[in-house]
Amino acid sequence: MKRLTILIIATLAIHGCTSRESALREGLMKGIDAASAGMLANARLLYGTERFPRTYENGALVTVDKYDWTSGFFAGDLWLAYQLTGIDSLEYYARHFTGELKEVKDFTGHHDLGFMIYCSYGKQWEIFHEQEVLQVIIDAAGSLCTRFNPGIGQIRSWDFGKWNYPVIVDNLMNLEMLFFASKATGDDRYRDIAIAHADKTLQNHFRPDGSSYHVVSYNDDGSVESKGTYQGWSDDSSWARGQAWTLYGFTMCYRETGDEKYLDHARHIAGYIMGAVTTADKIPYWDYNDPAIPDAPRDASAAAVTASALLELSGYVKEKKDARAYRRYAEDILLSLSSKEYTAAPADNGNFLLKHSVSHKPLNSEVDVPLVYADYYYLEAARRWLNYDTKPAK
Ligand code: GLY
């Protein structure tokens, strides 16, 4: 009798696991197909205009020029979709929209060169290893380094606003390109800057529970001028995408350095996010502390970044129970994002895949809309979960 019970439980567990996995696989495959069709439609629409889709708001497609922080994600979306499907026209348009970003390599007006160049040219390099592509990335890394002040030990994020020397947590995402540049050139300068930046961010941006401030500003002597927010609900709140950027950023820093302190910190952040997000579908409110909760908007982009980061993190932890928990949480997010609640009907939603993201709620800008980077991290998470190679599927 006991043996029969064990057998039944084991069979149910295996069957349950299998049906969850196949539901997720099916959801991701549908998402990848829909995203590919949508981005091809926008690629045809914007071909040769030197404009890049960012969102769809008030019934209109919103596009940006090459110097907007989001300009590289559309090419990145095309490259990811190409890696996942092998559709030739995706490669064609990915090359086109990547090429239109070339001048960004010399841009020094803000810190987002990693997003702009590493999500576009970086993806092209990953697939084709072309020398001229490599040079663009190295040049962009050099431009980003001009924003590093060695006395302060941080890369300056913005040149606008009330702060003396603002550094936002999002900036961690730009470090991946610096690690890459050192590996490509053998010159440790880029990597040293990335590590200095990561260390000082770790020191000053975090609260004891693992949550983070959005903006820390520094005095000229390197001491902290202020800690607060720009895009979040309040200085002391947890802006959802900021939390996701830090999880992704420190997971990546561990991958690039092998330094256990980054792994420990990524796990601390993961624990915080998984405990603080209260929604049943695991898509966070745009800020965890908005008093309007449960009527506050969700942020699918934060969820997509979190899912992608947790999938990577789950591969680094030795404790099997924790690795499984991270992976399961990422899967829960991806199942939610792949559902009708978050995935748009074809040709709807400005041809973007995911609905319900928030860019800048305090300015009431891009609230409950699609965002090009939400699709990017969803596709990246899908590729990580499906375990696809960097070479396109054929
Ligand atoms: N880096 C800007 C944002 O996450 O909205």
Coordinates of C-alpha atoms and ligand atoms in Angstrom, one line a residue:
M1 CA 0.0 0.0 0.0
K2 CA 2.8 2.4 1.0
R3 CA 4.7 1.5 -2.1
L4 CA 1.6 2.2 -4.3
T5 CA 1.1 5.6 -2.6
I6 CA 4.7 6.6 -3.3
L7 CA 4.3 5.4 -6.9
I8 CA 1.2 7.5 -7.4
I9 CA 2.8 10.6 -5.9
A10 CA 5.9 10.1 -8.0
T11 CA 3.8 9.7 -11.1
L12 CA 1.8 12.8 -10.4
A13 CA 4.9 14.8 -9.6
I14 CA 6.5 13.7 -12.9
H15 CA 3.3 14.3 -14.9
G16 CA 2.7 17.7 -13.1
C17 CA 6.2 18.8 -13.9
T18 CA 6.0 17.7 -17.5
S19 CA 2.8 19.5 -18.2
R20 CA 4.1 22.7 -16.6
E21 CA 7.2 22.5 -18.7
S22 CA 5.3 21.8 -21.9
A23 CA 2.9 24.7 -21.1
L24 CA 5.8 27.0 -20.7
R25 CA 7.5 25.7 -23.8
E26 CA 4.3 26.2 -25.8
G27 CA 3.8 29.7 -24.3
L28 CA 7.4 30.8 -25.1
M29 CA 7.2 29.4 -28.7
K30 CA 4.0 31.3 -29.3
G31 CA 5.5 34.4 -27.8
I32 CA 8.6 34.1 -29.9
D33 CA 6.5 33.7 -33.1
A34 CA 4.3 36.7 -32.2
A35 CA 7.2 38.9 -31.2
S36 CA 9.0 38.0 -34.5
A37 CA 6.0 38.9 -36.6
G38 CA 5.5 42.1 -34.7
M39 CA 9.1 43.3 -35.0
L40 CA 9.2 42.5 -38.7
A41 CA 6.2 44.7 -39.2
N42 CA 7.8 47.6 -37.3
A43 CA 11.1 46.9 -39.1
R44 CA 9.4 47.4 -42.5
L45 CA 7.6 50.5 -41.2
L46 CA 10.8 52.2 -39.9
Y47 CA 13.3 50.9 -42.4
G48 CA 15.7 53.7 -43.4
T49 CA 14.2 56.3 -41.1
E50 CA 16.9 56.1 -38.4
R51 CA 14.1 55.9 -35.9
F52 CA 13.7 53.0 -33.4
P53 CA 10.5 51.8 -31.8
R54 CA 10.3 52.4 -28.0
T55 CA 6.6 52.1 -27.1
Y56 CA 3.0 52.5 -28.2
E57 CA 1.1 55.2 -26.3
N58 CA -2.2 56.9 -26.9
G59 CA -2.8 54.9 -30.1
A60 CA 0.5 55.8 -31.7
L61 CA 3.9 54.1 -32.2
V62 CA 6.5 56.1 -30.3
T63 CA 10.0 56.1 -31.9
V64 CA 13.3 57.5 -30.8
D65 CA 16.6 58.6 -32.3
K66 CA 19.9 56.7 -31.9
Y67 CA 20.9 58.6 -28.8
D68 CA 17.9 57.6 -26.7
W69 CA 18.9 55.0 -24.0
T70 CA 16.5 52.5 -25.6
S71 CA 17.7 52.8 -29.2
G72 CA 19.6 49.5 -29.2
F73 CA 16.9 47.2 -27.9
F74 CA 15.0 47.0 -31.2
A75 CA 18.1 45.6 -33.0
G76 CA 18.6 43.4 -29.9
D77 CA 15.0 42.1 -30.2
L78 CA 15.6 41.2 -33.9
W79 CA 18.9 39.5 -33.0
L80 CA 17.3 37.4 -30.2
A81 CA 14.4 36.5 -32.4
Y82 CA 16.9 35.5 -35.2
Q83 CA 18.8 33.3 -32.7
L84 CA 15.6 31.7 -31.6
T85 CA 14.0 31.1 -35.1
G86 CA 16.7 31.4 -37.8
I87 CA 14.4 33.5 -40.0
D88 CA 16.6 35.2 -42.6
S89 CA 14.6 38.4 -42.7
L90 CA 15.2 38.9 -39.0
E91 CA 18.9 38.8 -39.6
Y92 CA 18.5 41.3 -42.5
Y93 CA 16.7 43.8 -40.4
A94 CA 18.8 43.2 -37.4
R95 CA 21.9 44.2 -39.4
H96 CA 20.2 47.2 -40.7
F97 CA 19.0 48.6 -37.4
T98 CA 22.3 47.7 -35.7
G99 CA 24.2 49.5 -38.5
E100 CA 22.1 52.7 -38.0
L101 CA 23.5 52.9 -34.4
K102 CA 27.2 53.1 -35.4
E103 CA 27.8 56.7 -34.5
V104 CA 26.6 56.0 -30.9
K105 CA 30.1 54.5 -30.3
D106 CA 31.5 58.0 -29.9
F107 CA 28.6 59.3 -27.8
T108 CA 29.4 60.5 -24.3
G109 CA 26.2 62.3 -23.3
H110 CA 24.9 59.8 -20.8
H111 CA 25.9 56.4 -19.4
D112 CA 23.6 54.0 -21.4
L113 CA 26.1 53.0 -24.0
G114 CA 26.0 49.4 -22.8
F115 CA 22.2 49.2 -23.5
M116 CA 22.6 51.0 -26.8
I117 CA 25.6 49.2 -28.2
Y118 CA 26.0 45.9 -26.3
C119 CA 22.4 44.9 -26.8
S120 CA 22.7 45.5 -30.6
Y121 CA 26.3 45.3 -31.8
G122 CA 27.1 42.9 -28.9
K123 CA 24.5 40.5 -30.1
Q124 CA 25.8 40.7 -33.7
W125 CA 29.3 39.9 -32.4
E126 CA 28.0 37.0 -30.4
I127 CA 26.6 35.4 -33.5
F128 CA 29.0 36.3 -36.3
H129 CA 32.3 37.5 -34.7
E130 CA 32.9 40.2 -37.3
Q131 CA 36.0 42.4 -36.7
E132 CA 34.3 45.7 -37.6
V133 CA 31.5 44.9 -35.1
L134 CA 34.1 44.3 -32.4
Q135 CA 35.8 47.6 -33.0
V136 CA 32.5 49.5 -32.6
I137 CA 32.0 47.8 -29.2
I138 CA 35.5 48.6 -28.1
D139 CA 35.1 52.2 -29.1
A140 CA 31.8 52.4 -27.3
A141 CA 33.4 51.0 -24.1
G142 CA 36.1 53.7 -24.4
S143 CA 33.4 56.4 -24.7
L144 CA 31.7 55.0 -21.6
C145 CA 35.0 55.1 -19.7
T146 CA 35.2 58.9 -20.2
R147 CA 32.3 59.2 -17.8
F148 CA 34.3 57.4 -15.0
N149 CA 35.8 59.7 -12.3
P150 CA 38.6 57.8 -10.5
G151 CA 38.4 60.1 -7.5
I152 CA 34.7 59.2 -7.0
G153 CA 35.0 55.7 -8.3
Q154 CA 31.8 55.7 -10.3
I155 CA 30.6 56.2 -13.9
R156 CA 28.4 59.3 -14.0
S157 CA 24.9 58.4 -15.2
W158 CA 23.4 61.7 -16.2
D159 CA 24.3 65.3 -16.9
F160 CA 20.9 66.8 -16.0
G161 CA 19.1 67.4 -12.8
K162 CA 19.6 68.6 -9.2
W163 CA 22.5 66.2 -8.3
N164 CA 26.2 66.9 -8.1
Y165 CA 27.2 63.5 -9.5
P166 CA 24.3 61.1 -10.0
V167 CA 24.7 57.4 -10.3
I168 CA 21.6 55.2 -10.9
V169 CA 21.4 51.5 -10.2
D170 CA 20.5 50.9 -13.8
N171 CA 24.2 51.8 -14.6
L172 CA 25.3 48.3 -13.5
M173 CA 23.8 47.0 -16.8
N174 CA 26.4 49.0 -18.8
L175 CA 29.3 47.2 -17.1
E176 CA 28.9 44.0 -19.2
M177 CA 30.2 45.8 -22.2
L178 CA 33.3 46.9 -20.2
F179 CA 34.1 43.3 -19.1
F180 CA 33.7 42.3 -22.7
A181 CA 36.1 45.0 -23.9
S182 CA 38.8 43.8 -21.6
K183 CA 38.4 40.2 -22.7
A184 CA 38.5 41.3 -26.4
T185 CA 41.5 43.7 -26.1
G186 CA 43.5 42.2 -23.2
D187 CA 43.5 45.7 -21.6
D188 CA 42.3 45.5 -18.0
R189 CA 41.4 49.2 -17.9
Y190 CA 37.7 48.6 -18.8
R191 CA 37.3 45.7 -16.3
D192 CA 39.0 47.7 -13.5
I193 CA 36.5 50.5 -14.0
A194 CA 33.6 48.0 -14.1
I195 CA 34.8 46.5 -10.8
A196 CA 35.3 49.9 -9.1
H197 CA 31.9 50.9 -10.2
A198 CA 30.2 47.7 -9.0
D199 CA 32.0 47.8 -5.6
K200 CA 31.0 51.4 -4.8
T201 CA 27.4 50.7 -6.0
L202 CA 27.4 47.7 -3.6
Q203 CA 28.6 49.9 -0.8
N204 CA 26.2 52.8 -1.2
H205 CA 23.1 51.9 -3.2
F206 CA 21.6 49.2 -0.9
R207 CA 19.6 49.0 2.2
P208 CA 20.1 46.1 4.7
D209 CA 17.2 44.1 3.3
G210 CA 18.7 44.0 -0.2
S211 CA 16.5 46.6 -1.8
S212 CA 18.1 49.6 -3.4
Y213 CA 17.9 53.3 -3.8
H214 CA 17.5 54.4 -7.4
V215 CA 19.9 57.4 -7.4
V216 CA 22.9 58.0 -5.3
S217 CA 24.7 61.3 -5.9
Y218 CA 28.3 62.0 -4.8
N219 CA 30.2 65.0 -3.7
D220 CA 33.5 65.8 -5.5
D221 CA 35.5 64.1 -2.7
G222 CA 33.6 60.8 -3.3
S223 CA 31.4 61.0 -0.3
V224 CA 27.7 60.5 -0.7
E225 CA 25.7 63.7 -1.4
S226 CA 22.2 62.1 -1.4
K227 CA 20.3 58.9 -1.8
G228 CA 16.9 58.9 -3.4
T229 CA 14.8 58.2 -6.5
Y230 CA 14.0 59.7 -9.9
Q231 CA 11.6 57.1 -11.3
G232 CA 10.3 55.5 -8.2
W233 CA 7.4 56.3 -5.8
S234 CA 9.6 57.9 -3.1
D235 CA 13.2 58.1 -2.0
D236 CA 12.8 55.2 0.3
S237 CA 10.6 53.0 -1.9
S238 CA 11.6 50.1 -4.1
W239 CA 11.2 51.0 -7.7
A240 CA 10.5 47.6 -9.4
R241 CA 12.8 47.9 -12.4
G242 CA 15.6 49.2 -10.3
Q243 CA 15.5 46.1 -8.2
A244 CA 15.5 43.9 -11.3
W245 CA 18.5 45.8 -12.8
T246 CA 20.5 45.2 -9.6
L247 CA 19.7 41.5 -9.6
Y248 CA 20.8 41.2 -13.2
G249 CA 23.8 43.4 -12.7
F250 CA 25.4 41.5 -9.8
T251 CA 24.6 38.1 -11.3
M252 CA 26.5 39.3 -14.4
C253 CA 29.4 40.7 -12.3
Y254 CA 29.8 37.3 -10.7
R255 CA 29.8 35.6 -14.1
E256 CA 32.5 38.0 -15.3
T257 CA 34.7 38.0 -12.2
G258 CA 34.0 34.9 -10.2
D259 CA 34.0 37.1 -7.1
E260 CA 31.8 35.4 -4.5
K261 CA 30.8 38.7 -2.9
Y262 CA 28.8 39.5 -6.1
L263 CA 27.1 36.1 -6.0
D264 CA 26.2 36.6 -2.3
H265 CA 24.8 40.0 -3.1
A266 CA 22.8 38.8 -6.1
R267 CA 21.3 36.1 -3.8
H268 CA 20.5 38.7 -1.2
I269 CA 18.6 40.7 -3.8
A270 CA 16.9 37.7 -5.2
G271 CA 15.7 36.8 -1.7
Y272 CA 14.4 40.4 -1.2
I273 CA 12.5 40.5 -4.6
M274 CA 11.0 37.0 -4.1
G275 CA 9.8 38.0 -0.6
A276 CA 8.6 41.5 -1.4
V277 CA 6.6 41.0 -4.6
T278 CA 3.1 40.2 -3.4
T279 CA 1.3 39.6 -6.6
A280 CA 0.0 36.0 -7.3
D281 CA 1.3 36.1 -10.9
K282 CA 4.7 37.4 -9.8
I283 CA 4.5 40.5 -12.1
P284 CA 5.4 43.3 -9.7
Y285 CA 3.7 46.6 -9.2
W286 CA 5.8 49.3 -10.8
D287 CA 7.0 50.3 -7.3
Y288 CA 6.6 47.9 -4.4
N289 CA 5.6 50.7 -2.1
D290 CA 3.0 52.6 -4.2
P291 CA 0.2 53.3 -1.7
A292 CA -2.3 52.7 -4.6
I293 CA -1.5 49.0 -4.4
P294 CA -3.5 46.8 -5.3
D295 CA -4.7 49.4 -7.9
A296 CA -1.3 50.4 -9.0
P297 CA 0.0 49.4 -12.5
R298 CA 2.2 46.4 -13.0
D299 CA 5.6 46.5 -14.7
A300 CA 6.1 43.6 -17.1
S301 CA 9.6 44.9 -18.0
A302 CA 10.8 44.5 -14.4
A303 CA 9.4 41.0 -14.4
A304 CA 11.1 40.1 -17.6
V305 CA 14.5 41.4 -16.4
T306 CA 14.0 39.4 -13.1
A307 CA 13.2 36.2 -15.0
S308 CA 16.2 36.4 -17.2
A309 CA 18.5 37.2 -14.2
L310 CA 17.1 34.4 -12.0
L311 CA 17.6 31.9 -14.8
E312 CA 21.3 32.8 -14.9
L313 CA 21.6 32.9 -11.2
S314 CA 20.1 29.5 -10.8
G315 CA 23.0 28.1 -12.7
Y316 CA 25.6 29.5 -10.3
V317 CA 24.3 28.4 -6.9
K318 CA 25.5 25.2 -5.4
E319 CA 22.5 24.7 -3.1
K320 CA 20.1 22.7 -5.3
K321 CA 17.0 23.8 -3.3
D322 CA 17.8 27.5 -3.9
A323 CA 18.7 26.9 -7.6
R324 CA 15.4 25.2 -8.1
A325 CA 13.5 28.1 -6.3
Y326 CA 15.1 30.7 -8.5
R327 CA 14.3 28.7 -11.6
R328 CA 10.8 28.1 -10.6
Y329 CA 10.2 31.7 -9.8
A330 CA 11.5 32.7 -13.3
E331 CA 9.3 30.1 -14.8
D332 CA 6.3 31.5 -12.9
I333 CA 7.0 34.9 -14.3
L334 CA 7.4 33.6 -17.9
L335 CA 4.2 31.6 -17.6
S336 CA 2.4 34.8 -16.6
L337 CA 4.0 36.9 -19.3
S338 CA 3.2 34.3 -21.9
S339 CA -0.5 34.4 -20.9
K340 CA -3.2 36.5 -22.6
E341 CA -3.1 39.0 -19.7
Y342 CA 0.4 40.1 -20.7
T343 CA 0.8 39.0 -24.3
A344 CA -0.8 41.2 -27.0
A345 CA -3.0 39.9 -29.8
P346 CA -1.2 40.0 -33.2
A347 CA -0.8 43.4 -34.8
D348 CA -2.2 45.0 -31.6
N349 CA 0.0 46.9 -29.0
G350 CA 2.0 48.7 -31.6
N351 CA 3.5 45.4 -32.8
F352 CA 5.2 44.8 -29.4
L353 CA 4.7 41.5 -27.6
L354 CA 4.2 42.4 -24.0
K355 CA 1.6 44.7 -22.5
H356 CA 1.6 46.4 -19.0
S357 CA 5.0 48.0 -18.4
V358 CA 5.8 51.3 -16.8
S359 CA 8.6 53.6 -17.8
H360 CA 8.3 56.8 -15.7
K361 CA 5.2 56.9 -13.4
P362 CA 6.1 60.1 -11.5
L363 CA 6.1 62.0 -14.8
N364 CA 3.0 60.0 -15.9
S365 CA 5.0 59.0 -18.9
E366 CA 4.6 55.5 -20.5
V367 CA 2.4 54.0 -17.9
D368 CA 0.8 50.6 -18.6
V369 CA 2.2 50.4 -22.1
P370 CA 4.5 48.0 -24.1
L371 CA 8.2 48.8 -23.9
V372 CA 10.8 47.6 -26.3
Y373 CA 13.1 46.5 -23.5
A374 CA 10.4 44.4 -21.9
D375 CA 10.3 42.3 -25.1
Y376 CA 14.1 42.1 -25.2
Y377 CA 14.4 40.6 -21.7
Y378 CA 11.5 38.3 -22.3
L379 CA 13.2 36.9 -25.4
E380 CA 16.5 36.7 -23.6
A381 CA 14.8 34.8 -20.7
A382 CA 13.1 32.5 -23.3
R383 CA 16.5 31.8 -24.9
R384 CA 18.0 31.0 -21.5
W385 CA 15.1 28.8 -20.5
L386 CA 15.0 27.0 -23.8
N387 CA 18.8 26.7 -23.6
Y388 CA 19.3 27.7 -27.2
D389 CA 22.7 28.2 -28.6
T390 CA 24.0 31.6 -29.7
K391 CA 23.9 30.4 -33.3
P392 CA 20.5 30.7 -34.9
A393 CA 18.1 27.8 -34.8
K394 CA 17.7 26.4 -38.4
Ligands
GLY1 N1 17.4 53.1 -17.4 C1 16.1 53.7 -17.3 C2 15.0 52.7 -17.0 O1 15.2 51.6 -16.5 O2 13.9 53.2 -17.1

